[in-house]
mmCIF file of C-alpha atoms in Angstrom:
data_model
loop_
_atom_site.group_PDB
_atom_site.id
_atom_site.type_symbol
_atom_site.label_atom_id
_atom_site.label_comp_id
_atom_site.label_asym_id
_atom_site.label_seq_id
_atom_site.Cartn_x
_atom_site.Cartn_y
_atom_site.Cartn_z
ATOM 1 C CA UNK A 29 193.704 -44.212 -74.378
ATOM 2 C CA UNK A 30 195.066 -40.655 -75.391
ATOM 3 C CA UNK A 31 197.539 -41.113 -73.066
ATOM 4 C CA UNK A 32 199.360 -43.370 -75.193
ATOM 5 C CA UNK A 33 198.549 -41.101 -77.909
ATOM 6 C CA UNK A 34 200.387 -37.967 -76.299
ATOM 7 C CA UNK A 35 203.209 -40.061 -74.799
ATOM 8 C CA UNK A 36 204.248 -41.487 -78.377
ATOM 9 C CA UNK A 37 203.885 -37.469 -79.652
ATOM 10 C CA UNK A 38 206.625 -36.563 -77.358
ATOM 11 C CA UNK A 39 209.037 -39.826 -77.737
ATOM 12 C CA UNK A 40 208.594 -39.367 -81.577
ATOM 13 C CA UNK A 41 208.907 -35.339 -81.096
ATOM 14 C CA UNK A 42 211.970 -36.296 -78.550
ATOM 15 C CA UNK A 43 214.146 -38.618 -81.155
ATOM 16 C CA UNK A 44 213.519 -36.062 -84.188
ATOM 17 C CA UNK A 45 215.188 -33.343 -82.112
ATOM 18 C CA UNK A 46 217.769 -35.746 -80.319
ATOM 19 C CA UNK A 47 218.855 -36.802 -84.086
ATOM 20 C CA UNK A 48 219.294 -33.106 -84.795
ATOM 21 C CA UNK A 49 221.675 -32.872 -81.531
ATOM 22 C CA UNK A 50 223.277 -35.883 -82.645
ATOM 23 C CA UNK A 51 224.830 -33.212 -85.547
ATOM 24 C CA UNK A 52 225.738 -30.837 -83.325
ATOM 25 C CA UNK A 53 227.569 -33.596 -81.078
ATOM 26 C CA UNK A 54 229.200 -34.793 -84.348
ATOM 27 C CA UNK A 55 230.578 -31.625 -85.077
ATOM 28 C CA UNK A 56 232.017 -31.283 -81.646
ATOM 29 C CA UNK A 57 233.889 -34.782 -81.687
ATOM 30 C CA UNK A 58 235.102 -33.290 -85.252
ATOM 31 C CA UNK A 59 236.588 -30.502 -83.741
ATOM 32 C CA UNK A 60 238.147 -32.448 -81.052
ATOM 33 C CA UNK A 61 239.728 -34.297 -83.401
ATOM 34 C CA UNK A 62 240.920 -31.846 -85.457
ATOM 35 C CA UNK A 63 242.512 -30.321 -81.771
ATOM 36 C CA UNK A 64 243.786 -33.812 -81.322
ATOM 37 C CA UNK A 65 245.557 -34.210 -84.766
ATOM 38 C CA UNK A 66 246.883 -30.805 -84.370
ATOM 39 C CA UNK A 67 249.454 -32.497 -81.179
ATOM 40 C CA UNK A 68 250.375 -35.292 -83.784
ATOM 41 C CA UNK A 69 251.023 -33.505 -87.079
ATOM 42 C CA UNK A 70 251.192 -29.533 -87.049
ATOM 43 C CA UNK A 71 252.388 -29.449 -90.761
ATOM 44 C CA UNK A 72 249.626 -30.873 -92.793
ATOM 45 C CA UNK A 73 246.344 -29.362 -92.474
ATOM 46 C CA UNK A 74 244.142 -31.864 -92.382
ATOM 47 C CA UNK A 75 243.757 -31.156 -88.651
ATOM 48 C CA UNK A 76 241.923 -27.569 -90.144
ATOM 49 C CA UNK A 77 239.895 -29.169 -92.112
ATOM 50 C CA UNK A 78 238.593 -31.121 -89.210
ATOM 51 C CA UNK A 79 238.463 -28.630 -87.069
ATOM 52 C CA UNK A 80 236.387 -26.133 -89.447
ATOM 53 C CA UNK A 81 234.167 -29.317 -90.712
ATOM 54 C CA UNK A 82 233.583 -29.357 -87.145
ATOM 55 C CA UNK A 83 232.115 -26.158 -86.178
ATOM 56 C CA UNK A 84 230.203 -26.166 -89.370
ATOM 57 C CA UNK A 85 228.415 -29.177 -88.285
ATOM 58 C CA UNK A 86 228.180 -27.753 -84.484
ATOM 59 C CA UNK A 87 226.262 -24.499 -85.349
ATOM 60 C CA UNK A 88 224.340 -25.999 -88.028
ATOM 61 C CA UNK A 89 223.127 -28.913 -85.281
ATOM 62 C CA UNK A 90 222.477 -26.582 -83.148
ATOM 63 C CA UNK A 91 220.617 -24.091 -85.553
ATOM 64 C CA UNK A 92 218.153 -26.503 -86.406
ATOM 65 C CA UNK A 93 217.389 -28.329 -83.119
ATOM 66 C CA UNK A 94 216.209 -24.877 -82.387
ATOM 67 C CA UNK A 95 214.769 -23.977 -85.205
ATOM 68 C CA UNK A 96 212.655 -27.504 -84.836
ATOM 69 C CA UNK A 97 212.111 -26.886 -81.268
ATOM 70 C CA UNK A 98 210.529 -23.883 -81.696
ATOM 71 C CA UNK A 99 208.308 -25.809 -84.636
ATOM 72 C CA UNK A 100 207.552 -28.440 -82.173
ATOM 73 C CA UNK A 101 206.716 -26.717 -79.327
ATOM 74 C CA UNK A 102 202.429 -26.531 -80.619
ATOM 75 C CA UNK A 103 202.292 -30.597 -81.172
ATOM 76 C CA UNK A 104 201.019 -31.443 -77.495
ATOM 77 C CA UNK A 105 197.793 -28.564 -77.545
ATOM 78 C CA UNK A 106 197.187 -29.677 -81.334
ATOM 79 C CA UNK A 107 196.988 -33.251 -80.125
ATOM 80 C CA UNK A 108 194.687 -31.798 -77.420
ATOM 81 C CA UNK A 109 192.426 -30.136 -79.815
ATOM 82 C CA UNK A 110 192.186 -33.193 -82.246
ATOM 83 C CA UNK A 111 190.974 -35.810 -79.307
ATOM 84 C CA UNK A 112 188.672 -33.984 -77.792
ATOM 85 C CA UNK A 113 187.010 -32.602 -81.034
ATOM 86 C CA UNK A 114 186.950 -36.110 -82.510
ATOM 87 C CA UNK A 115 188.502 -38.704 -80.407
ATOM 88 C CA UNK A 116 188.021 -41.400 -82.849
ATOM 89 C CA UNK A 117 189.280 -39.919 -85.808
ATOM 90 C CA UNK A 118 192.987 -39.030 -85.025
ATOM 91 C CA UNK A 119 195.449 -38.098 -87.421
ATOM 92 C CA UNK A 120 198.414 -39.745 -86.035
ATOM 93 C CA UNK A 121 201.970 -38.614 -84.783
ATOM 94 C CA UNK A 122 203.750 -37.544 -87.581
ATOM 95 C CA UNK A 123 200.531 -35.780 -88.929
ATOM 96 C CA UNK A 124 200.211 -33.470 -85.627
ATOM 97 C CA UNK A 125 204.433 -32.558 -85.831
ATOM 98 C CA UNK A 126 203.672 -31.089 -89.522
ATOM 99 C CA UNK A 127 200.414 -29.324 -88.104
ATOM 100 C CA UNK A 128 202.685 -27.844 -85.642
ATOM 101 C CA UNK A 129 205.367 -26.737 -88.291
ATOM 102 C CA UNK A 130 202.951 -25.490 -90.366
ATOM 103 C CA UNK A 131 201.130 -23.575 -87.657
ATOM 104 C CA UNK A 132 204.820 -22.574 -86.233
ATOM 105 C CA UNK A 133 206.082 -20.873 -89.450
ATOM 106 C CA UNK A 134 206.757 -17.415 -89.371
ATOM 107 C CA UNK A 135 206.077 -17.484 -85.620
ATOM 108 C CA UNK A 136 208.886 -18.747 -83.803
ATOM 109 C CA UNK A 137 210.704 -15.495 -83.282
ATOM 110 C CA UNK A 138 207.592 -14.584 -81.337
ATOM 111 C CA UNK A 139 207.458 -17.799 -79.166
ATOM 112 C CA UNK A 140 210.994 -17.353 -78.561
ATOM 113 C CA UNK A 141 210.503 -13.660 -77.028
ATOM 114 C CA UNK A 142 207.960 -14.984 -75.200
ATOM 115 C CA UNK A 143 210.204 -17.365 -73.774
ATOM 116 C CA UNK A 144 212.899 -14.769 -73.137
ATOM 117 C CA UNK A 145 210.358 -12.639 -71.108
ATOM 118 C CA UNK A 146 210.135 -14.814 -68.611
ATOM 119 C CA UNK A 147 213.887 -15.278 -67.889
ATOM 120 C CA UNK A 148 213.854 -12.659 -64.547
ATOM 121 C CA UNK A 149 210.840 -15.521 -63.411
ATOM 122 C CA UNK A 150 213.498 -18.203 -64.247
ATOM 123 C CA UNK A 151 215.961 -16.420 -62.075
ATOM 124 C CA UNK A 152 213.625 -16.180 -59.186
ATOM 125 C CA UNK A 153 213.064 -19.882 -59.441
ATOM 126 C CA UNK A 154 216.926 -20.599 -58.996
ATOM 127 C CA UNK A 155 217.186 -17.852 -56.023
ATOM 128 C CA UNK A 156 214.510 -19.906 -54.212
ATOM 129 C CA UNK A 157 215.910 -22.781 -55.064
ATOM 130 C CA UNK A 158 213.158 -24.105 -57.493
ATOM 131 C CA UNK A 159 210.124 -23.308 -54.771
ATOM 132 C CA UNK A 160 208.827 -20.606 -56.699
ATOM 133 C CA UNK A 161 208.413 -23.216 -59.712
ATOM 134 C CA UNK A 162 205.018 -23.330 -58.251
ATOM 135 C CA UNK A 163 203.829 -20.685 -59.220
ATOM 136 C CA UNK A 164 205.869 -19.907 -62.420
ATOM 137 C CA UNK A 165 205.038 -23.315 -64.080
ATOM 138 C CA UNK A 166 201.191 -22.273 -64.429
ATOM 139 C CA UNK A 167 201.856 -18.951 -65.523
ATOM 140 C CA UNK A 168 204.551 -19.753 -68.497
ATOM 141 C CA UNK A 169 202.036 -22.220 -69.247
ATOM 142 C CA UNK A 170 199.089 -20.041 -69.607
ATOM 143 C CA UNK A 171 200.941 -17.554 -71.571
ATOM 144 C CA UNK A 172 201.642 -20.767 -74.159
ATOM 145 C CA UNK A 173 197.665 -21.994 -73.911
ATOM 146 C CA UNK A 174 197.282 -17.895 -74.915
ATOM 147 C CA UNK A 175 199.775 -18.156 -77.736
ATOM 148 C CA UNK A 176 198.407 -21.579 -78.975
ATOM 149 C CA UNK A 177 195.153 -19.826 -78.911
ATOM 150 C CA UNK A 178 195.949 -17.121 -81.209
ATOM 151 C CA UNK A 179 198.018 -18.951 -83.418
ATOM 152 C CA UNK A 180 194.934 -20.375 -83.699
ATOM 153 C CA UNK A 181 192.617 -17.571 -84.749
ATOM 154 C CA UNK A 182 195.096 -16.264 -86.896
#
């Protein structure tokens, strides 16, 4: 039965970010136009104005899907924590996301060196040509279970 739970966590968790990409995508097709109306009409500069409204909407998009990645990341061991404390008596999707934002803020930085610590292990996994996901998976996944954990105590 939680299984459903946790599935609909990450499809919900999954379209909120993929709507923030969908920005970032806008702002590319922006710029392409602005590139393409540039070839059809190099005095007026509406083709600028494209262009420009383009990248704006490219590095906001992809500011914020990581910015709400980052937020995100805590939803699935929050969900954990809630069903097996009270199985009956779960919050709901959108009420674990805010848990995680709230628990996320002023934190991400840290999750994200975290992450960038283990980029010599993510270069060992493409030199042996993902076998030594094996072993890697468990161990970026215990350092997260650690984090969660003291985000926790905190």
């Amino acid at each position: 039965h939680y299984v459903w739970r946790l599935l609909l966590l990450y499809i919900v968790k999954g379209i909120f970010l993929m709507l923030l990409l969908g920005v970032a995508l806008l702002g590319v097709s922006l710029i392409v136009l602005g590139y393409y109306l540039v070839t059809i009409d190099t005095t007026s500069y509406y083709p600028l104005a494209f262009t420009c409204l383009g990248w704006i909407f490219s590095v906001y998009g992809v500011i914020a899907v990581v910015r709400y990645y980052f937020a995100y990341r805590m939803t699935a061991y929050i969900a954990f924590d809630r069903i097996n404390r009270d199985p009956d008596n779960y919050p709901g999707t959108l009420a674990i996301i805010k848990d995680s934002i709230a628990l996320m803020k002023g934190h991400k930085w840290r999750l994200f060196l975290l992450d960038v610590s283990f980029i010599l292990w993510y270069l060992l996994i493409l030199m042996t040509f993902g076998l030594a996901y094996i072993y890697v998976l468990p161990y970026t996944n215990a350092s997260e279970v650690v984090f969660y954990e003291q985000l926790k105590k905190a």
